[in-house]
Short mmCIF file of C-alpha atoms and ligand atoms in Angstrom, two decimals:
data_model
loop_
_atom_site.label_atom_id
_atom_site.label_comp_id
_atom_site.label_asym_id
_atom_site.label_seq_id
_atom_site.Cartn_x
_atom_site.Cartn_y
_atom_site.Cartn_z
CA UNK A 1 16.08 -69.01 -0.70
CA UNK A 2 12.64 -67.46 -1.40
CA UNK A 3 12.32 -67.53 -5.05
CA UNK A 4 9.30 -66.10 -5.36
CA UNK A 5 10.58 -62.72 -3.48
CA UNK A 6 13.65 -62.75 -5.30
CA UNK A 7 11.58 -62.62 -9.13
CA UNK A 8 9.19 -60.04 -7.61
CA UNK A 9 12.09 -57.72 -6.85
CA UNK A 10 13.82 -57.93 -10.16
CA UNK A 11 14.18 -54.75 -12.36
CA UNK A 12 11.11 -55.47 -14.79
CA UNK A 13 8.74 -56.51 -12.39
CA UNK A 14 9.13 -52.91 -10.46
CA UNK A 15 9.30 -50.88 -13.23
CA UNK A 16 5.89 -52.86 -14.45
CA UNK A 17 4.34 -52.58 -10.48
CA UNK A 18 5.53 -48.94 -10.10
CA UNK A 19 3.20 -48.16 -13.38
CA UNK A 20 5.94 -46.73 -15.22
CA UNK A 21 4.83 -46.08 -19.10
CA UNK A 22 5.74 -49.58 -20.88
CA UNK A 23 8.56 -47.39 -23.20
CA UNK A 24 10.17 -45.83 -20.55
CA UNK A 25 10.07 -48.85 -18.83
CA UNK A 26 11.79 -50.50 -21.86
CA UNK A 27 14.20 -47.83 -21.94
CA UNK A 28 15.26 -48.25 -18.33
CA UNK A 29 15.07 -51.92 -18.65
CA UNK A 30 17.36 -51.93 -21.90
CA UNK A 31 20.29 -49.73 -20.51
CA UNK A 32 20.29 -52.12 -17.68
CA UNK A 33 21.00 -54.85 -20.15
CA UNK A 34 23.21 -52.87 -21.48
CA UNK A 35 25.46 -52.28 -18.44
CA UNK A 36 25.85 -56.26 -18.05
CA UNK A 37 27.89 -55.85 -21.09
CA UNK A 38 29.44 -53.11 -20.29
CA UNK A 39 30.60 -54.70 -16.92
CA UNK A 40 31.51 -57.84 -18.48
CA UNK A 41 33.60 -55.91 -20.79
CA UNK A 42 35.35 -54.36 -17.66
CA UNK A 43 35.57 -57.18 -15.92
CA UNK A 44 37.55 -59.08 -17.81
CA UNK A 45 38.71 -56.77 -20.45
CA UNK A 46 37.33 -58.39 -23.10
CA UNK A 47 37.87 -55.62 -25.51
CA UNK A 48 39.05 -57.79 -28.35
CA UNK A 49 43.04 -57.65 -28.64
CA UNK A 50 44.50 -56.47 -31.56
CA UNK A 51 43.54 -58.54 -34.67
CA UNK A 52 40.72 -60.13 -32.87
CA UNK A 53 37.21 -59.26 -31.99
CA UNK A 54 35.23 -58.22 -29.06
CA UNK A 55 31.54 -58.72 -27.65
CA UNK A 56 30.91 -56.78 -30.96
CA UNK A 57 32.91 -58.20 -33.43
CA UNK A 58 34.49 -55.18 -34.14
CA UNK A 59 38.63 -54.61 -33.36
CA UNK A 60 39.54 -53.29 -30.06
CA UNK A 61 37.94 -50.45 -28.78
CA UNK A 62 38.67 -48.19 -26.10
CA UNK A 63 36.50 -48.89 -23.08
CA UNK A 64 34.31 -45.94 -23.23
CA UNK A 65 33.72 -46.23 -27.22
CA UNK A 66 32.56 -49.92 -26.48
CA UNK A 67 30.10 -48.57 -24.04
CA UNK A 68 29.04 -46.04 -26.06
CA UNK A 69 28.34 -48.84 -29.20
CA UNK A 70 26.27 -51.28 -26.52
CA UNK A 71 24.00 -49.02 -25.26
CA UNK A 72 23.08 -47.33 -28.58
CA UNK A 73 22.03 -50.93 -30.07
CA UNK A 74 20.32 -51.70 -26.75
CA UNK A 75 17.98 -47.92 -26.91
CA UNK A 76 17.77 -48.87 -31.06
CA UNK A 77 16.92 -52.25 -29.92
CA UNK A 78 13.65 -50.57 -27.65
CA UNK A 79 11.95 -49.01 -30.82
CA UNK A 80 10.66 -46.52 -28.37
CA UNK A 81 13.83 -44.16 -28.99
CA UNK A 82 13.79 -41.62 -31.56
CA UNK A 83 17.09 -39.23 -30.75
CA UNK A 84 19.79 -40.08 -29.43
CA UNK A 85 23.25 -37.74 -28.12
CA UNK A 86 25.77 -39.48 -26.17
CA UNK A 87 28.87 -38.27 -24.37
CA UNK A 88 31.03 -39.91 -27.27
CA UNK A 89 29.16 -38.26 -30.16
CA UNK A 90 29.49 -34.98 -31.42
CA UNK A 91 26.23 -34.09 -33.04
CA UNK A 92 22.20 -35.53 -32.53
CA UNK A 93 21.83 -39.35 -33.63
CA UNK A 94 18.24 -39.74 -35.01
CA UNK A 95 16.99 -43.56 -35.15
CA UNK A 96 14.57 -44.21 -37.98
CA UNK A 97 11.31 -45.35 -36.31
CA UNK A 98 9.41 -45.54 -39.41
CA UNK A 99 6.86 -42.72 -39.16
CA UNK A 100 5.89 -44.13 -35.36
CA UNK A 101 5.41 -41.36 -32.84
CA UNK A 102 5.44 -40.89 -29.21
CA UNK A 103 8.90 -41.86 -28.65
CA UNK A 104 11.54 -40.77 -26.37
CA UNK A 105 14.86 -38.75 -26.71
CA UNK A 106 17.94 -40.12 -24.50
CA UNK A 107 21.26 -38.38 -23.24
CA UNK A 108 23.73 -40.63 -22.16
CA UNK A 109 26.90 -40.38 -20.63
CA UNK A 110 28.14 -44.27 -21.30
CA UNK A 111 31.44 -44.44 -19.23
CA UNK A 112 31.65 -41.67 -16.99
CA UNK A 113 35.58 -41.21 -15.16
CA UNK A 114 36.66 -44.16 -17.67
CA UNK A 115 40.18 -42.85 -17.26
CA UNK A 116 39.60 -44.28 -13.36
CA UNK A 117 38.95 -47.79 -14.86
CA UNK A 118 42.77 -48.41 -15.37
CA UNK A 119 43.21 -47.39 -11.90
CA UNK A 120 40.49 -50.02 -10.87
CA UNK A 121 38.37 -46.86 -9.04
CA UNK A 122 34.44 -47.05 -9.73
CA UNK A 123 32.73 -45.70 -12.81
CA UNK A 124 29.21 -45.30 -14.20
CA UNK A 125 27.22 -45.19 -16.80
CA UNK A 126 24.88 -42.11 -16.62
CA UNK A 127 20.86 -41.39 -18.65
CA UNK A 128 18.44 -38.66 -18.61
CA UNK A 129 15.52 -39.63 -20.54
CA UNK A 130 12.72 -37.05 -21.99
CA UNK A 131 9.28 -37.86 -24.14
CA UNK A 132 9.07 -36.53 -27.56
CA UNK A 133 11.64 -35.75 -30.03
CA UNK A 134 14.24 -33.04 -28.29
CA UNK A 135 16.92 -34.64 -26.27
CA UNK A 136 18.61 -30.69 -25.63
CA UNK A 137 15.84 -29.75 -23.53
CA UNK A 138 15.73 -27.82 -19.39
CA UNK A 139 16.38 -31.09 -16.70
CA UNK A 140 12.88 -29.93 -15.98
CA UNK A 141 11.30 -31.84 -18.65
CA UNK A 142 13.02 -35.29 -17.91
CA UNK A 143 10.58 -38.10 -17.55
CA UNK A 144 13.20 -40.48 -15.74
CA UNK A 145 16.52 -41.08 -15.18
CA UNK A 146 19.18 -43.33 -14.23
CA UNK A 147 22.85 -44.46 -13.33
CA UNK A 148 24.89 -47.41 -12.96
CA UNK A 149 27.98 -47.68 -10.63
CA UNK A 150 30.54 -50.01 -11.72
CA UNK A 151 32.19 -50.69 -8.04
CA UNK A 152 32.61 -53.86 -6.48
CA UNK A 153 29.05 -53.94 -6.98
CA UNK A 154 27.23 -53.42 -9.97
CA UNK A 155 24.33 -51.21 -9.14
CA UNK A 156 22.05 -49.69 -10.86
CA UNK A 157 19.58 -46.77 -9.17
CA UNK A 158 16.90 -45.23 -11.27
CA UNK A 159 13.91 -42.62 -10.89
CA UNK A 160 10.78 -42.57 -13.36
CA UNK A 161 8.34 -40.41 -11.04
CA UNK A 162 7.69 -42.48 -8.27
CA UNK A 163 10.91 -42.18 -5.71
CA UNK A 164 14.17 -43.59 -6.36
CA UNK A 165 15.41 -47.36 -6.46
CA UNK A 166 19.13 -49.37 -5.96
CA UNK A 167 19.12 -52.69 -7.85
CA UNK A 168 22.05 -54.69 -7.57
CA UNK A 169 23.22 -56.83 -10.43
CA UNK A 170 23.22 -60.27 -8.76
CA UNK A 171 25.43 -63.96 -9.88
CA UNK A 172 22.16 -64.54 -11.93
CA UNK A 173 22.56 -61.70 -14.03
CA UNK A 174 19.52 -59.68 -12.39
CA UNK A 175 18.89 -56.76 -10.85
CA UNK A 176 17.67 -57.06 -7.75
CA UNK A 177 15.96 -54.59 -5.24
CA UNK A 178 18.31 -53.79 -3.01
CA UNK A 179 17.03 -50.03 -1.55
CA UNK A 180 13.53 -48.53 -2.44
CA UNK A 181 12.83 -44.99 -1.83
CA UNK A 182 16.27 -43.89 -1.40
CA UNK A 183 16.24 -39.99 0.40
CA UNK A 184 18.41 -37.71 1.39
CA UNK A 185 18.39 -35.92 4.73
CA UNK A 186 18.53 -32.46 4.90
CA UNK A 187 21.86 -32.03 5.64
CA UNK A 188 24.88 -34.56 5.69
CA UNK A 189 28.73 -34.44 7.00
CA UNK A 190 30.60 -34.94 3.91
CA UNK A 191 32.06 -33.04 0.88
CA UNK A 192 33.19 -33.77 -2.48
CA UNK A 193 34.64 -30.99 -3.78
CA UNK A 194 36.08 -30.56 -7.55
CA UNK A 195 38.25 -28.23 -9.56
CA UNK A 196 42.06 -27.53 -8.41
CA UNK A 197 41.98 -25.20 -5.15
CA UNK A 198 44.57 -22.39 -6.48
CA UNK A 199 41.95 -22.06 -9.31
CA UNK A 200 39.00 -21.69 -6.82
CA UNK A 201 37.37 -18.41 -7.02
CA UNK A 202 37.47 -16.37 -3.96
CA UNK A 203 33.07 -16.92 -2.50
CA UNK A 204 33.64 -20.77 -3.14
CA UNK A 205 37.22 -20.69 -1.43
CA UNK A 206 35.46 -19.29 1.67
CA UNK A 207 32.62 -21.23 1.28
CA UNK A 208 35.08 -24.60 1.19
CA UNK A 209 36.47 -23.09 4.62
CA UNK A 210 33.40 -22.79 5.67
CA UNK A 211 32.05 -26.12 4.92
CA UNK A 212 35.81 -27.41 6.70
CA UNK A 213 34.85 -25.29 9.80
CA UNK A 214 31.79 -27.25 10.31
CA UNK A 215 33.89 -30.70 10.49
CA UNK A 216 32.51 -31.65 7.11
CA UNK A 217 34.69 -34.85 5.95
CA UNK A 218 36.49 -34.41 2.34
CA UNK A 219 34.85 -37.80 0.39
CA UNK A 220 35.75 -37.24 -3.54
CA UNK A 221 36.71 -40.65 -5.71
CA UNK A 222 37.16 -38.74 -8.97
CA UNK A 223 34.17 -40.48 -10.50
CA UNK A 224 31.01 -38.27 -10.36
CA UNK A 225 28.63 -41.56 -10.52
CA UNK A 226 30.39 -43.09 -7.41
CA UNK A 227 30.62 -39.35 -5.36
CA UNK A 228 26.83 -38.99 -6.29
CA UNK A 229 26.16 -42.39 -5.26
CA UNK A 230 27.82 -42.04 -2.24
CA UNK A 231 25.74 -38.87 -1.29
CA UNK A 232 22.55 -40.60 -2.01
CA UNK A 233 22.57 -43.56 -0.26
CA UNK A 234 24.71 -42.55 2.66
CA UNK A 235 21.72 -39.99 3.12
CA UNK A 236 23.16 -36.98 2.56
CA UNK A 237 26.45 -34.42 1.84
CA UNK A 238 27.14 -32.05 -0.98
CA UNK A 239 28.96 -32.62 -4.31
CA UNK A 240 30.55 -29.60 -5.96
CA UNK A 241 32.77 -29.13 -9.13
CA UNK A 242 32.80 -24.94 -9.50
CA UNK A 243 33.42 -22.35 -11.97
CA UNK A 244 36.96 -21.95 -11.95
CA UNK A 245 39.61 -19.34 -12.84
CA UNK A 246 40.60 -21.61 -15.58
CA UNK A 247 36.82 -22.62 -16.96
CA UNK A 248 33.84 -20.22 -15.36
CA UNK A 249 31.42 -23.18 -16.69
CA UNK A 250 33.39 -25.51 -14.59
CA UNK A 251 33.85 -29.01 -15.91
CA UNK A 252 30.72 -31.26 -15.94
CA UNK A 253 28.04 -31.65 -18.54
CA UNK A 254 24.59 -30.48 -18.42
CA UNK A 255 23.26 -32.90 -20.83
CA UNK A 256 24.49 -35.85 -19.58
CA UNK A 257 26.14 -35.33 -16.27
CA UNK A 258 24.44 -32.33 -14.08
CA UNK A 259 20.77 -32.88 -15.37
CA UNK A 260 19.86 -36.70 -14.91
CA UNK A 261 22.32 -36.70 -11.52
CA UNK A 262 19.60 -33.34 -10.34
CA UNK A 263 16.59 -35.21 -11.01
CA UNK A 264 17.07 -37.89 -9.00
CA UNK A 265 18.58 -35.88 -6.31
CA UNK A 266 15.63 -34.11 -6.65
CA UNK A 267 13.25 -36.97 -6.42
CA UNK A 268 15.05 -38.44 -3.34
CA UNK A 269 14.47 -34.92 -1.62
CA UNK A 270 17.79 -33.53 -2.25
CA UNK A 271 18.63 -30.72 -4.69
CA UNK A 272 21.02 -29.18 -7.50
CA UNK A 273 21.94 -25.82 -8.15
CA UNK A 274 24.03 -23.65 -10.14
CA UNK A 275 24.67 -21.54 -7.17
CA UNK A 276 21.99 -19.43 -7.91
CA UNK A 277 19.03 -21.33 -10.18
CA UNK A 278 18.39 -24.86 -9.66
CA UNK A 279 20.39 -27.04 -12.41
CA UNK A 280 17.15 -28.07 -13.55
CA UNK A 281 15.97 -25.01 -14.91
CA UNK A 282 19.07 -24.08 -16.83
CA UNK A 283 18.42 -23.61 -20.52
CA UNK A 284 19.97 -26.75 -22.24
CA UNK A 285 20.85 -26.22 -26.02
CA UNK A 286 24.14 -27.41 -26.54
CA UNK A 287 25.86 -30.99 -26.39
CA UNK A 288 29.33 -29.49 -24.82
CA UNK A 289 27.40 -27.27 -22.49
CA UNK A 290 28.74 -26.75 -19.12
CA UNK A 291 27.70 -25.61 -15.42
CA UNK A 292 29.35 -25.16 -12.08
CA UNK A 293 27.47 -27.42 -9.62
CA UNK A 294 26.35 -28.03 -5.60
CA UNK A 295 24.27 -30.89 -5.68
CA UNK A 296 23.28 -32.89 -2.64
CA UNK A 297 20.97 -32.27 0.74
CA UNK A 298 19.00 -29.40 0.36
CA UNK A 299 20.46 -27.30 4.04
CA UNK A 300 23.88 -27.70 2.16
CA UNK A 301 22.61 -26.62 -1.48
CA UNK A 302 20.66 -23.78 0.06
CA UNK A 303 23.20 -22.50 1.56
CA UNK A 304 25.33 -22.15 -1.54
CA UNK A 305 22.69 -20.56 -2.78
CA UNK A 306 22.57 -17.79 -0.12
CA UNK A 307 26.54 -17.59 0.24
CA UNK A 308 26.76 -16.66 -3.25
CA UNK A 309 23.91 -13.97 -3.14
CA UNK A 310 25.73 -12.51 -0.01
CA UNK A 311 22.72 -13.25 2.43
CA UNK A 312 25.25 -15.47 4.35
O1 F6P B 401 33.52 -35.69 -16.19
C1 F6P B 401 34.36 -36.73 -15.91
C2 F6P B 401 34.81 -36.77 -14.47
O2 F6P B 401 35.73 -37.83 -14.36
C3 F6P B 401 33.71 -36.92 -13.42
O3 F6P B 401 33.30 -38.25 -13.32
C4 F6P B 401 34.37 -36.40 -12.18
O4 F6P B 401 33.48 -35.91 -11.20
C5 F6P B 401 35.24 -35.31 -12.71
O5 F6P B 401 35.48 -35.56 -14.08
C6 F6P B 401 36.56 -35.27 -11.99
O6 F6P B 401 37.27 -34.19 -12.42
P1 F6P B 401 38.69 -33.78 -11.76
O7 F6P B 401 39.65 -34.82 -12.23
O8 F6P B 401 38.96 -32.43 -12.32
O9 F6P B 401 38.51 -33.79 -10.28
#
C-alpha cells in the first residue's frame, strides 16, 4: 500500500490543499467526525437500551435525536459556529462564542429518511453552511455544503467553492478521496420522482409521461441523500418531489434539504429549480419552509422550467 498517497487524500489534507478558509474547513472536517458516530451508532445500534447509556451517556434516544445531539457538540466543538437550526429543533440555537466574530451559521438536516434505517435502506446526514450570523438566508449565499450517505458505504461528498468531492470512510476511520470533481452531464436517463401520483397536479402528471415517453428509468430509494447521490455520481437524471394536491409546497425543506442538495448540484454543473426560479434564489425565512423541487442535469431541469411556463 502507498501510504503516503493514502494520507494525502484524506479529508483534512484536501480541504487544507483546496485553500478552503481554515473555519469552514473545520466545519466540514467536524461534521465528518461527526458522521463516524453517527454510523457507529447505526451500525450497531448502540443507542443505549433502556436503563443504560449510549455514546452520550444519556438514555436511549431515537436515532435521529442522537444524530442531531453529535453533530451539535461536534459544530460547538469548532468555535467557528455561531447559529445553529437543525431539522430536530424548532427555533434558532445561538452558541456563545464570547464576543468573537466572523463565524459561521449552519443548517443541518442530521438523519435525513431515518424512518428507512429500520428498513436497512440508505440515509444521510445533510449541511448548508453560510458566513456570518443568519443561518435563514437565499441558497445563494451558502459558502459550502455537504452530505453524508449512510449505504453500504459511508461517504461523504462536499463542495466549498472549488468543485465537488466523494470521500469514503475507510477501516481506518478516514475519509478518503474516492471521486474529485464530481459533474453532471447535461442530461441523464433516470427519474426519481416524489409525492403520490393521484395527488400529482395535472402539468407535472404530463410532464412524468413525458419524461416515461423518453425511456427515462424510475430510480427513487425514499431517501433524498441516496436519490441525490445517485444522480450525482452516476452523472446525471432528475430528482423531483412536487407541489401536490394535498401540500402545494410539496414536502422537502428549503433550509436543510433543497438548498445545500442545489448548491452542490450546482457546483457539479447540474441545477435546481422550483419549476420556475432556481431553488437557490428562493427567499428563505422560515425553519418549516417548503418548495416543490426538479433538481438534477440541467437539459432535464430546463425543461421543467419551460413545461411549466407553457413554452413546451
Ligand atoms: O424528507 C424526508 C424524506 O424521507 C426524504 O429523504 C425523501 O426524499 C422523502 O422524504 C420521501 O418522501 P415520500 O415518502 O413521500 O416519497
Amino acid at each position: 500500500m502507498n501510504i503516503k498517497k493514502h494520507v494525502t487524500r484524506g479529508l483534512w489534507n484536501h480541504l487544507m490543499k483546496s485553500g478552503v478558509e481554515m473555519g469552514l474547513a473545520s466545519i466540514i472536517y467536524e461534521v465528518g467526525v461527526a458522521s463516524k458516530y453517527v454510523n457507529h451508532a447505526m451500525r450497531t445500534g448502540d443507542l443505549g437500551l433502556a436503563g443504560t447509556s449510549n455514546l452520550y451517556g444519556e438514555d436511549q434516544l431515537a436515532l435521529d435525536v442522537l444524530a442531531d445531539e453529535i453533530i451539535k457538540d461536534r459544530l460547538d466543538h469548532t468555535g467557528r459556529v455561531s447559529r445553529i437550526i437543525s431539522e430536530e429543533q424548532s427555533e434558532i440555537i445561538i452558541f456563545d462564542r464570547q464576543g468573537r466574530a466572523g463565524g459561521y451559521s449552519v443548517c443541518y438536516d442530521p438523519l435525513d429518511g431515518s424512518s428507512l434505517v429500520d428498513v436497512n435502506l440508505a440515509v444521510g446526514t445533510i449541511v448548508a453552511i453560510y458566513a456570518g450570523d443568519n443561518p435563514l438566508q437565499s441558497g445563494r449565499h451558502q459558502v459550502g455544503a455537504l452530505y453524508v450517505v449512510y449505504g453500504p458505504r459511508t461517504t461523504l461528498v462536499y463542495g466549498a467553492g472549488d468543485g465537488v468531492h466523494e470521500f469514503t470512510l475507510n477501516s481506518l476511520g478516514e475519509y478518503v478521496l474516492t471521486r474529485g470533481y464530481i459533474t453532471v452531464k447535461g442530461s441523464g436517463k433516470i427519474f426519481c420522482p416524489g409525492g403520490v401520483r393521484r395527488d400529482y397536479l395535472p402539468e407535472h402528471e404530463k410532464f412524468v409521461q413525458q419524461l416515461e415517453q423518453d425511456a427515462y428509468k424510475l430510480r427513487y430509494s425514499g431517501g433524498f441523500v441516496p436519490d441525490i447521490n445517485q444522480i450525482l455520481l452516476k452523472g446525471g437524471g432528475l430528482f423531483m418531489y412536487p407541489g401536490t394536491t394535498s401540500a402545494k409546497q410539496g414536502k422537502l425543506r428549503l433550509p436543510f434539504e433543497l438548498n445545500p442538495m442545489a448548491y452542490l448540484m450546482e457546483a457539479a454543473g447540474g441545477a435546481a429549480t422550483d419549476g420556475r426560479r432556481p431553488i437557490l434564489d428562493l427567499d428563505c425565512y422560515d425553519l418549516d419552509q417548503r418548495s416543490p423541487v426538479y433538481i438534477g442535469s440541467r437539459d432535464e431541469v430546463e425543461r421543467a422550467v419551460k413545461f411549466f411556463a407553457g413554452d413546451i
